[in-house]
Amino acid sequence: MARLLITGGAGFIGSHTCLVLLNAGHDLIVLDNYSNSSPKALERVIELASLSLEKATLRLEVVQGDVRDEGILERLFLEGSQAGRPIEAVIHFAGLKAVAESFLKPTSYWSVNVCGSQALLSKMEAYGCKTIVFSSSATLYGAAKSSPIPETAPIRPVNPYGATKAAVEMMLADLAGCSGNDAPFQTSQNGWRIARLRYFNPVGAHPSGRIGEDPSGHPNNLFPILSQLAIKRRSSFKVFGSDWPTPDGTGVRDYIHVMDVAEGHTAALDALLTSGPQLITLNLGSGKGYSVLEVLKAFEKASGVTVNYELVDRRQGDVAITVADPQFAYRRLGWKPKLKLSDMCRDVWTWQSANPLGFHNEAA
Ligand SMILES: NC(=O)c1ccc[n+]([C@@H]2O[C@H](COP(=O)([O-])OP(=O)(O)OC[C@H]3O[C@@H](n4cnc5c(N)ncnc54)[C@H](O)[C@@H]3O)[C@@H](O)[C@H]2O)c1
């Protein structure tokens, strides 16, 4: 079992992954500045992992700080190596992720996502820690011409957020001494073990309803919008485009349950730690597409709530269908998503109805 640094570990995907990693026996240091999360998420991870106070102190160290802060990074790596418990690998979730916001604040996105990754990778280099799993995104495929999308599809980001993910992917390829996007598996000649995980649409929540997605501000993604509608935190929503070449005319996307994404991280980490130096690039998706209206109906069924919506014109830059070709990830990791759309809807509803204000719930 390894000692791992998890950046952004209090966030949506990070908190679910921390739980799976703790249950798998790893010891964690979480570095998070809580710019889009709450320390409560990690308290609940400790509760779900059934860790006593004493065990939690040993197995989950939580550090509030910015991933760009070289002083904090230095302290974490130095303390680990001085104590004979070096950080063996990093899972790097910390970042800004809202596409619309990235147009308004491009320099913040480049600073946190790219400079933050550069600071982290430099420190890893300095301490000889050469194993990293990086949160990349299907956004970097841009408006892909056809689906399912394999990892070798052209990288054509259409927004600043996607551009920052593409930049970090290139930095990682350079570090591994590999070429950018030629093949999903490349051998690294200089000892680096790197997984670039391109998530499609992670949704859902832990089935207990104790942890889940808690976006600050106005969410732009379908599931957080649906759940806010269901608990009456908003009154209606717009479906952009009803004349796409899809069975019901609305856009089709690939959704994957966050618990499956979390399992995908442990599988990727195991693959890196148990085989040679490599750069692997993996689509984490279900390979199945659901239209906006199909998701809406499934959510209504799970929640028993009728959702009001309005069909409006297409948005510029959107595409009809975005679905992963996840076959390489399945083969390489021996991992496959297990949970269905109905599970995603049920778990989002359990989380949102028990925590209408997310982690800011007074009653929590
Ligand atoms: N959720 C998605 O749909 C999705 C899809 C593709 C890729 N991703 C990527 O996966 C990663 C995790 O996404 P998420 O959905 O869990 O997002 P999230 O916002 O819930 O989690 C990100 C975490 O990083 C922290 N953070 C942000 N800036 C930081 C900084 N400068 N220093 C330290 N911590 C910082 C936030 O407080 C938060 O806890 C992100 O890098 C995101 O770009 C997410």
Tab-separated table of C-alpha atoms and ligand atoms in Angstrom:
chain	number	residue	atom	x	y	z
A	1	MET	CA	0.000	0.000	0.000
A	2	ALA	CA	1.274	3.438	-0.871
A	3	ARG	CA	1.422	6.882	0.711
A	4	LEU	CA	-0.266	9.247	-1.703
A	5	LEU	CA	-0.677	12.980	-2.156
A	6	ILE	CA	-4.176	13.830	-3.360
A	7	THR	CA	-4.537	17.401	-4.583
A	8	GLY	CA	-8.122	18.654	-4.668
A	9	GLY	CA	-9.139	15.651	-2.583
A	10	ALA	CA	-12.040	17.471	-0.892
A	11	GLY	CA	-13.803	18.035	-4.221
A	12	PHE	CA	-16.492	15.993	-5.935
A	13	ILE	CA	-14.389	13.317	-7.622
A	14	GLY	CA	-11.535	13.666	-5.120
A	15	SER	CA	-13.648	12.895	-2.045
A	16	HIS	CA	-15.170	9.760	-3.588
A	17	THR	CA	-11.724	8.633	-4.718
A	18	CYS	CA	-10.225	9.254	-1.252
A	19	LEU	CA	-12.851	6.924	0.192
A	20	VAL	CA	-12.057	4.162	-2.300
A	21	LEU	CA	-8.294	4.625	-1.755
A	22	LEU	CA	-8.641	4.478	2.048
A	23	ASN	CA	-10.753	1.351	1.738
A	24	ALA	CA	-8.033	-0.138	-0.484
A	25	GLY	CA	-5.496	0.472	2.327
A	26	HIS	CA	-3.591	3.517	1.027
A	27	ASP	CA	-2.528	6.381	3.327
A	28	LEU	CA	-3.369	9.859	2.082
A	29	ILE	CA	-2.336	13.477	2.353
A	30	VAL	CA	-5.013	15.760	0.907
A	31	LEU	CA	-3.996	19.238	-0.252
A	32	ASP	CA	-6.981	21.470	-0.988
A	33	ASN	CA	-7.685	25.192	-0.695
A	34	TYR	CA	-11.474	24.596	-0.496
A	35	SER	CA	-12.113	27.101	-3.279
A	36	ASN	CA	-14.844	24.753	-4.557
A	37	SER	CA	-15.327	22.343	-1.663
A	38	SER	CA	-15.757	22.007	2.063
A	39	PRO	CA	-13.682	20.336	4.789
A	40	LYS	CA	-16.927	18.559	5.731
A	41	ALA	CA	-16.531	16.311	2.693
A	42	LEU	CA	-13.378	14.805	4.193
A	43	GLU	CA	-14.982	14.470	7.648
A	44	ARG	CA	-17.674	12.393	5.976
A	45	VAL	CA	-15.090	10.360	4.067
A	46	ILE	CA	-13.557	9.452	7.452
A	47	GLU	CA	-17.022	8.504	8.718
A	48	LEU	CA	-17.762	6.360	5.627
A	49	ALA	CA	-14.361	4.640	5.869
A	50	SER	CA	-15.169	3.864	9.550
A	51	LEU	CA	-11.845	5.303	10.724
A	52	SER	CA	-11.394	5.990	14.430
A	53	LEU	CA	-9.953	9.392	15.347
A	54	GLU	CA	-6.568	7.791	15.956
A	55	LYS	CA	-6.591	5.902	12.630
A	56	ALA	CA	-7.858	8.958	10.762
A	57	THR	CA	-4.910	11.028	12.077
A	58	LEU	CA	-2.493	8.428	10.788
A	59	ARG	CA	-4.164	7.626	7.490
A	60	LEU	CA	-5.657	10.887	6.247
A	61	GLU	CA	-3.630	14.042	6.709
A	62	VAL	CA	-5.479	17.145	5.533
A	63	VAL	CA	-3.601	20.290	4.547
A	64	GLN	CA	-5.387	23.475	3.539
A	65	GLY	CA	-3.364	25.239	0.875
A	66	ASP	CA	-2.881	26.134	-2.734
A	67	VAL	CA	-1.321	23.682	-5.153
A	68	ARG	CA	0.719	26.573	-6.567
A	69	ASP	CA	2.316	27.238	-3.176
A	70	GLU	CA	5.866	25.899	-3.509
A	71	GLY	CA	6.484	26.328	0.214
A	72	ILE	CA	3.640	23.987	1.129
A	73	LEU	CA	4.629	21.467	-1.531
A	74	GLU	CA	8.227	21.529	-0.292
A	75	ARG	CA	7.101	20.933	3.286
A	76	LEU	CA	4.877	17.981	2.334
A	77	PHE	CA	7.541	16.221	0.273
A	78	LEU	CA	10.357	17.019	2.733
A	79	GLU	CA	8.457	15.936	5.856
A	80	GLY	CA	7.485	12.671	4.176
A	81	SER	CA	11.018	11.806	3.170
A	82	GLN	CA	12.517	12.864	6.534
A	83	ALA	CA	9.977	10.708	8.377
A	84	GLY	CA	10.803	7.707	6.186
A	85	ARG	CA	7.291	7.877	4.726
A	86	PRO	CA	7.902	9.499	1.332
A	87	ILE	CA	5.075	10.406	-0.984
A	88	GLU	CA	5.138	7.573	-3.501
A	89	ALA	CA	2.549	8.834	-5.958
A	90	VAL	CA	0.221	11.757	-6.598
A	91	ILE	CA	-3.359	11.960	-7.809
A	92	HIS	CA	-3.850	15.472	-9.117
A	93	PHE	CA	-7.488	16.649	-9.061
A	94	ALA	CA	-6.941	20.275	-7.967
A	95	GLY	CA	-8.101	22.673	-10.620
A	96	LEU	CA	-10.784	24.988	-11.889
A	97	LYS	CA	-13.357	23.252	-14.053
A	98	ALA	CA	-16.215	25.510	-15.193
A	99	VAL	CA	-16.149	25.944	-18.962
A	100	ALA	CA	-18.204	29.169	-19.022
A	101	GLU	CA	-16.139	30.736	-16.249
A	102	SER	CA	-12.939	29.871	-18.100
A	103	PHE	CA	-13.923	32.360	-20.850
A	104	LEU	CA	-14.347	35.074	-18.218
A	105	LYS	CA	-11.203	34.285	-16.215
A	106	PRO	CA	-8.736	32.649	-18.592
A	107	THR	CA	-5.660	33.756	-16.655
A	108	SER	CA	-7.025	32.215	-13.431
A	109	TYR	CA	-7.571	28.950	-15.305
A	110	TRP	CA	-4.034	28.957	-16.730
A	111	SER	CA	-2.617	29.900	-13.345
A	112	VAL	CA	-4.377	27.219	-11.264
A	113	ASN	CA	-4.536	24.443	-13.830
A	114	VAL	CA	-1.235	24.892	-15.661
A	115	CYS	CA	1.049	26.749	-13.209
A	116	GLY	CA	-0.366	24.614	-10.366
A	117	SER	CA	0.508	21.435	-12.271
A	118	GLN	CA	3.946	22.794	-13.135
A	119	ALA	CA	4.687	23.620	-9.461
A	120	LEU	CA	3.563	20.154	-8.410
A	121	LEU	CA	5.502	18.326	-11.131
A	122	SER	CA	8.683	20.319	-10.383
A	123	LYS	CA	8.472	19.311	-6.733
A	124	MET	CA	7.829	15.682	-7.665
A	125	GLU	CA	10.875	15.801	-9.940
A	126	ALA	CA	13.016	17.288	-7.158
A	127	TYR	CA	12.028	14.490	-4.757
A	128	GLY	CA	12.178	11.653	-7.286
A	129	CYS	CA	8.446	10.984	-7.010
A	130	LYS	CA	7.634	9.960	-10.565
A	131	THR	CA	4.134	8.490	-10.441
A	132	ILE	CA	1.078	10.623	-11.129
A	133	VAL	CA	-2.549	10.184	-12.123
A	134	PHE	CA	-3.864	13.364	-13.718
A	135	SER	CA	-7.499	14.509	-14.056
A	136	SER	CA	-7.865	15.375	-17.691
A	137	SER	CA	-11.111	15.860	-19.546
A	138	ALA	CA	-13.017	14.837	-22.652
A	139	THR	CA	-13.401	18.594	-23.181
A	140	LEU	CA	-10.044	18.574	-24.923
A	141	TYR	CA	-11.530	16.651	-27.880
A	142	GLY	CA	-13.580	19.792	-28.607
A	143	ALA	CA	-16.301	19.325	-31.182
A	144	ALA	CA	-15.194	15.817	-32.195
A	145	LYS	CA	-16.385	14.947	-35.687
A	146	SER	CA	-17.628	11.486	-34.748
A	147	SER	CA	-18.376	9.315	-31.717
A	148	PRO	CA	-17.342	7.031	-30.063
A	149	ILE	CA	-14.138	9.003	-29.505
A	150	PRO	CA	-10.883	7.039	-29.124
A	151	GLU	CA	-7.883	8.422	-27.187
A	152	THR	CA	-6.060	9.017	-30.465
A	153	ALA	CA	-8.703	11.485	-31.720
A	154	PRO	CA	-7.340	14.979	-32.438
A	155	ILE	CA	-6.960	17.333	-29.469
A	156	ARG	CA	-8.876	20.477	-30.370
A	157	PRO	CA	-10.000	22.374	-27.276
A	158	VAL	CA	-12.691	24.965	-27.934
A	159	ASN	CA	-12.545	26.781	-24.581
A	160	PRO	CA	-9.822	28.011	-22.203
A	161	TYR	CA	-10.582	25.225	-19.703
A	162	GLY	CA	-9.950	22.557	-22.350
A	163	ALA	CA	-6.831	24.402	-23.492
A	164	THR	CA	-5.379	24.237	-19.971
A	165	LYS	CA	-6.038	20.485	-19.776
A	166	ALA	CA	-4.374	20.010	-23.181
A	167	ALA	CA	-1.374	22.065	-22.001
A	168	VAL	CA	-0.912	19.944	-18.866
A	169	GLU	CA	-1.222	16.776	-20.946
A	170	MET	CA	1.617	18.056	-23.148
A	171	MET	CA	3.714	18.914	-20.096
A	172	LEU	CA	3.225	15.358	-18.829
A	173	ALA	CA	4.173	13.858	-22.203
A	174	ASP	CA	7.358	15.968	-22.269
A	175	LEU	CA	8.187	14.887	-18.738
A	176	ALA	CA	7.790	11.228	-19.697
A	177	GLY	CA	9.903	11.803	-22.830
A	178	CYS	CA	6.983	10.700	-24.989
A	179	SER	CA	5.125	12.250	-27.877
A	180	GLY	CA	1.836	14.105	-27.315
A	181	ASN	CA	-1.085	11.959	-28.401
A	182	ASP	CA	0.278	9.255	-30.690
A	183	ALA	CA	-0.799	6.185	-28.786
A	184	PRO	CA	-2.694	5.540	-25.560
A	185	PHE	CA	0.243	3.496	-24.249
A	186	GLN	CA	3.810	4.715	-24.536
A	187	THR	CA	6.889	3.512	-22.685
A	188	SER	CA	8.734	6.196	-20.731
A	189	GLN	CA	12.528	5.986	-20.944
A	190	ASN	CA	13.141	8.174	-17.911
A	191	GLY	CA	11.244	6.414	-15.166
A	192	TRP	CA	7.990	8.384	-15.111
A	193	ARG	CA	4.706	6.545	-14.628
A	194	ILE	CA	1.891	8.803	-15.750
A	195	ALA	CA	-1.818	8.224	-16.344
A	196	ARG	CA	-3.812	10.940	-18.085
A	197	LEU	CA	-7.458	10.141	-17.360
A	198	ARG	CA	-9.923	11.838	-19.671
A	199	TYR	CA	-13.248	11.850	-17.852
A	200	PHE	CA	-16.461	12.123	-19.801
A	201	ASN	CA	-19.339	13.236	-17.521
A	202	PRO	CA	-18.870	12.036	-13.930
A	203	VAL	CA	-22.182	12.219	-12.050
A	204	GLY	CA	-23.941	10.513	-9.142
A	205	ALA	CA	-22.876	10.379	-5.511
A	206	HIS	CA	-21.916	7.849	-2.862
A	207	PRO	CA	-25.030	5.674	-2.326
A	208	SER	CA	-25.136	6.654	1.364
A	209	GLY	CA	-25.983	10.250	0.382
A	210	ARG	CA	-23.230	11.493	2.720
A	211	ILE	CA	-20.919	12.847	-0.008
A	212	GLY	CA	-21.788	14.220	-3.425
A	213	GLU	CA	-21.378	17.131	-5.811
A	214	ASP	CA	-21.712	20.543	-4.181
A	215	PRO	CA	-20.863	23.162	-6.797
A	216	SER	CA	-20.519	26.741	-5.671
A	217	GLY	CA	-22.356	29.374	-7.725
A	218	HIS	CA	-24.650	28.456	-10.616
A	219	PRO	CA	-23.953	24.977	-11.960
A	220	ASN	CA	-23.855	24.513	-15.740
A	221	ASN	CA	-23.951	20.729	-15.813
A	222	LEU	CA	-27.108	18.726	-16.328
A	223	PHE	CA	-27.201	16.666	-13.119
A	224	PRO	CA	-26.584	19.484	-10.616
A	225	ILE	CA	-29.210	21.538	-12.476
A	226	LEU	CA	-31.762	18.709	-12.355
A	227	SER	CA	-31.227	18.108	-8.679
A	228	GLN	CA	-31.535	21.822	-7.871
A	229	LEU	CA	-34.795	21.875	-9.832
A	230	ALA	CA	-36.075	18.889	-7.896
A	231	ILE	CA	-35.454	20.533	-4.532
A	232	LYS	CA	-36.878	23.833	-5.860
A	233	ARG	CA	-33.624	25.764	-5.685
A	234	ARG	CA	-34.391	26.805	-9.278
A	235	SER	CA	-37.611	26.751	-11.233
A	236	SER	CA	-36.909	25.680	-14.825
A	237	PHE	CA	-34.133	24.876	-17.200
A	238	LYS	CA	-33.328	25.282	-20.844
A	239	VAL	CA	-32.560	22.349	-23.116
A	240	PHE	CA	-30.298	23.738	-25.826
A	241	GLY	CA	-31.265	22.269	-29.184
A	242	SER	CA	-34.103	19.896	-30.017
A	243	ASP	CA	-33.199	19.413	-33.670
A	244	TRP	CA	-29.920	17.518	-33.342
A	245	PRO	CA	-29.593	14.347	-35.447
A	246	THR	CA	-30.335	12.156	-32.391
A	247	PRO	CA	-33.391	9.941	-31.678
A	248	ASP	CA	-35.295	12.650	-29.742
A	249	GLY	CA	-33.450	15.697	-31.115
A	250	THR	CA	-31.629	16.587	-27.869
A	251	GLY	CA	-27.869	16.259	-27.323
A	252	VAL	CA	-26.420	12.900	-26.342
A	253	ARG	CA	-23.620	12.549	-23.758
A	254	ASP	CA	-21.707	9.779	-22.004
A	255	TYR	CA	-22.344	9.737	-18.227
A	256	ILE	CA	-20.323	7.743	-15.729
A	257	HIS	CA	-21.037	7.228	-12.035
A	258	VAL	CA	-18.525	8.977	-9.759
A	259	MET	CA	-17.974	5.741	-7.792
A	260	ASP	CA	-16.941	4.047	-11.048
A	261	VAL	CA	-14.626	6.993	-11.775
A	262	ALA	CA	-13.140	6.605	-8.274
A	263	GLU	CA	-12.555	2.880	-8.892
A	264	GLY	CA	-10.948	3.817	-12.210
A	265	HIS	CA	-8.364	5.860	-10.287
A	266	THR	CA	-7.370	2.990	-8.022
A	267	ALA	CA	-7.140	0.744	-11.084
A	268	ALA	CA	-4.951	3.307	-12.888
A	269	LEU	CA	-2.735	3.743	-9.835
A	270	ASP	CA	-2.338	-0.035	-9.482
A	271	ALA	CA	-1.472	-0.307	-13.186
A	272	LEU	CA	1.241	2.343	-12.788
A	273	LEU	CA	2.680	0.949	-9.562
A	274	THR	CA	2.806	-2.647	-10.763
A	275	SER	CA	4.224	-2.215	-14.271
A	276	GLY	CA	7.093	-0.316	-15.854
A	277	PRO	CA	7.564	3.377	-16.624
A	278	GLN	CA	4.866	4.515	-19.004
A	279	LEU	CA	2.553	7.246	-20.200
A	280	ILE	CA	-1.009	5.972	-20.493
A	281	THR	CA	-3.952	8.008	-21.735
A	282	LEU	CA	-7.382	6.640	-20.933
A	283	ASN	CA	-10.968	7.624	-21.637
A	284	LEU	CA	-13.042	7.113	-18.484
A	285	GLY	CA	-16.544	6.801	-19.836
A	286	SER	CA	-19.330	4.274	-20.096
A	287	GLY	CA	-19.325	4.090	-23.883
A	288	LYS	CA	-23.114	4.641	-23.795
A	289	GLY	CA	-24.878	7.838	-24.723
A	290	TYR	CA	-28.056	9.283	-23.215
A	291	SER	CA	-29.974	12.275	-24.514
A	292	VAL	CA	-30.920	15.199	-22.283
A	293	LEU	CA	-34.559	14.087	-22.338
A	294	GLU	CA	-33.659	10.487	-21.487
A	295	VAL	CA	-31.689	11.706	-18.468
A	296	LEU	CA	-34.518	13.983	-17.463
A	297	LYS	CA	-37.053	11.135	-17.579
A	298	ALA	CA	-34.744	8.808	-15.631
A	299	PHE	CA	-34.244	11.515	-13.016
A	300	GLU	CA	-37.982	12.143	-12.725
A	301	LYS	CA	-38.500	8.417	-12.196
A	302	ALA	CA	-35.816	8.229	-9.482
A	303	SER	CA	-36.962	11.347	-7.632
A	304	GLY	CA	-40.710	11.282	-8.221
A	305	VAL	CA	-40.445	14.988	-9.084
A	306	THR	CA	-41.641	16.494	-12.372
A	307	VAL	CA	-38.986	18.708	-13.909
A	308	ASN	CA	-40.019	21.787	-15.912
A	309	TYR	CA	-37.938	22.460	-18.977
A	310	GLU	CA	-37.968	24.626	-22.069
A	311	LEU	CA	-36.634	23.632	-25.479
A	312	VAL	CA	-34.539	26.474	-26.904
A	313	ASP	CA	-32.101	26.976	-29.799
A	314	ARG	CA	-28.758	25.197	-29.992
A	315	ARG	CA	-25.766	26.825	-28.303
A	316	GLN	CA	-22.797	27.728	-30.427
A	317	GLY	CA	-19.997	25.173	-30.149
A	318	ASP	CA	-22.176	22.297	-28.910
A	319	VAL	CA	-22.196	18.966	-30.716
A	320	ALA	CA	-24.930	16.371	-31.201
A	321	ILE	CA	-23.237	13.353	-29.666
A	322	THR	CA	-20.181	12.908	-27.417
A	323	VAL	CA	-19.549	9.343	-26.344
A	324	ALA	CA	-16.285	7.716	-25.253
A	325	ASP	CA	-14.629	4.744	-26.796
A	326	PRO	CA	-13.516	3.320	-23.427
A	327	GLN	CA	-12.235	-0.051	-24.710
A	328	PHE	CA	-8.547	0.718	-24.170
A	329	ALA	CA	-9.159	1.726	-20.532
A	330	TYR	CA	-11.173	-1.449	-19.945
A	331	ARG	CA	-8.397	-3.643	-21.352
A	332	ARG	CA	-5.489	-1.828	-19.746
A	333	LEU	CA	-7.005	-1.425	-16.280
A	334	GLY	CA	-9.177	-4.534	-16.076
A	335	TRP	CA	-11.826	-2.075	-14.926
A	336	LYS	CA	-15.306	-1.305	-16.219
A	337	PRO	CA	-18.083	0.971	-14.962
A	338	LYS	CA	-20.685	-1.090	-13.095
A	339	LEU	CA	-23.388	1.467	-12.375
A	340	LYS	CA	-26.257	2.434	-14.677
A	341	LEU	CA	-28.097	5.681	-15.426
A	342	SER	CA	-30.827	4.698	-12.940
A	343	ASP	CA	-28.139	4.309	-10.214
A	344	MET	CA	-26.692	7.728	-11.061
A	345	CYS	CA	-30.133	9.355	-10.769
A	346	ARG	CA	-31.016	7.511	-7.558
A	347	ASP	CA	-27.741	8.447	-5.853
A	348	VAL	CA	-27.850	12.100	-6.918
A	349	TRP	CA	-31.372	12.300	-5.569
A	350	THR	CA	-30.430	10.604	-2.266
A	351	TRP	CA	-27.545	13.071	-1.836
A	352	GLN	CA	-29.441	16.195	-2.868
A	353	SER	CA	-32.627	15.482	-0.918
A	354	ALA	CA	-30.650	14.740	2.271
A	355	ASN	CA	-28.388	17.778	1.720
A	356	PRO	CA	-30.412	20.468	-0.032
A	357	LEU	CA	-27.685	23.003	0.676
A	358	GLY	CA	-24.844	20.583	0.048
A	359	PHE	CA	-22.221	20.616	2.790
A	360	HIS	CA	-23.609	23.919	4.063
A	361	ASN	CA	-26.657	22.178	5.465
A	362	GLU	CA	-27.209	23.295	9.061
A	363	ALA	CA	-28.673	19.949	10.001
A	364	ALA	CA	-25.711	17.948	8.621
B	1	LIG	N1	-16.558	16.893	-12.748
B	1	LIG	C1	-16.396	16.842	-14.049
B	1	LIG	O1	-17.366	16.836	-14.812
B	1	LIG	C2	-15.003	16.759	-14.640
B	1	LIG	C3	-14.866	16.329	-15.965
B	1	LIG	C4	-13.596	16.266	-16.491
B	1	LIG	C5	-12.474	16.598	-15.732
B	1	LIG	N2	-12.641	17.025	-14.464
B	1	LIG	C6	-11.444	17.408	-13.689
B	1	LIG	O2	-11.361	16.597	-12.537
B	1	LIG	C7	-10.803	17.333	-11.449
B	1	LIG	C8	-11.732	17.216	-10.260
B	1	LIG	O3	-13.019	17.671	-10.647
B	1	LIG	P1	-14.219	17.788	-9.618
B	1	LIG	O4	-15.468	17.642	-10.402
B	1	LIG	O5	-13.979	16.919	-8.454
B	1	LIG	O6	-14.073	19.322	-9.236
B	1	LIG	P2	-14.162	20.015	-7.821
B	1	LIG	O7	-14.159	21.482	-8.066
B	1	LIG	O8	-15.258	19.445	-7.023
B	1	LIG	O9	-12.758	19.583	-7.169
B	1	LIG	C9	-11.568	20.285	-7.386
B	1	LIG	C10	-10.938	20.518	-6.034
B	1	LIG	O10	-9.739	21.251	-6.227
B	1	LIG	C11	-9.692	22.276	-5.252
B	1	LIG	N3	-8.849	23.353	-5.772
B	1	LIG	C12	-9.138	24.219	-6.767
B	1	LIG	N4	-8.125	25.057	-6.972
B	1	LIG	C13	-7.150	24.708	-6.087
B	1	LIG	C14	-5.865	25.202	-5.786
B	1	LIG	N5	-5.343	26.254	-6.446
B	1	LIG	N6	-5.136	24.604	-4.824
B	1	LIG	C15	-5.655	23.562	-4.127
B	1	LIG	N7	-6.874	23.055	-4.362
B	1	LIG	C16	-7.610	23.620	-5.327
B	1	LIG	C17	-11.130	22.683	-5.018
B	1	LIG	O11	-11.334	23.318	-3.783
B	1	LIG	C18	-11.820	21.332	-5.091
B	1	LIG	O12	-11.873	20.705	-3.840
B	1	LIG	C19	-10.615	18.766	-11.950
B	1	LIG	O13	-9.260	18.921	-12.323
B	1	LIG	C20	-11.515	18.841	-13.173
B	1	LIG	O14	-11.031	19.739	-14.123
B	1	LIG	C21	-13.878	17.101	-13.880
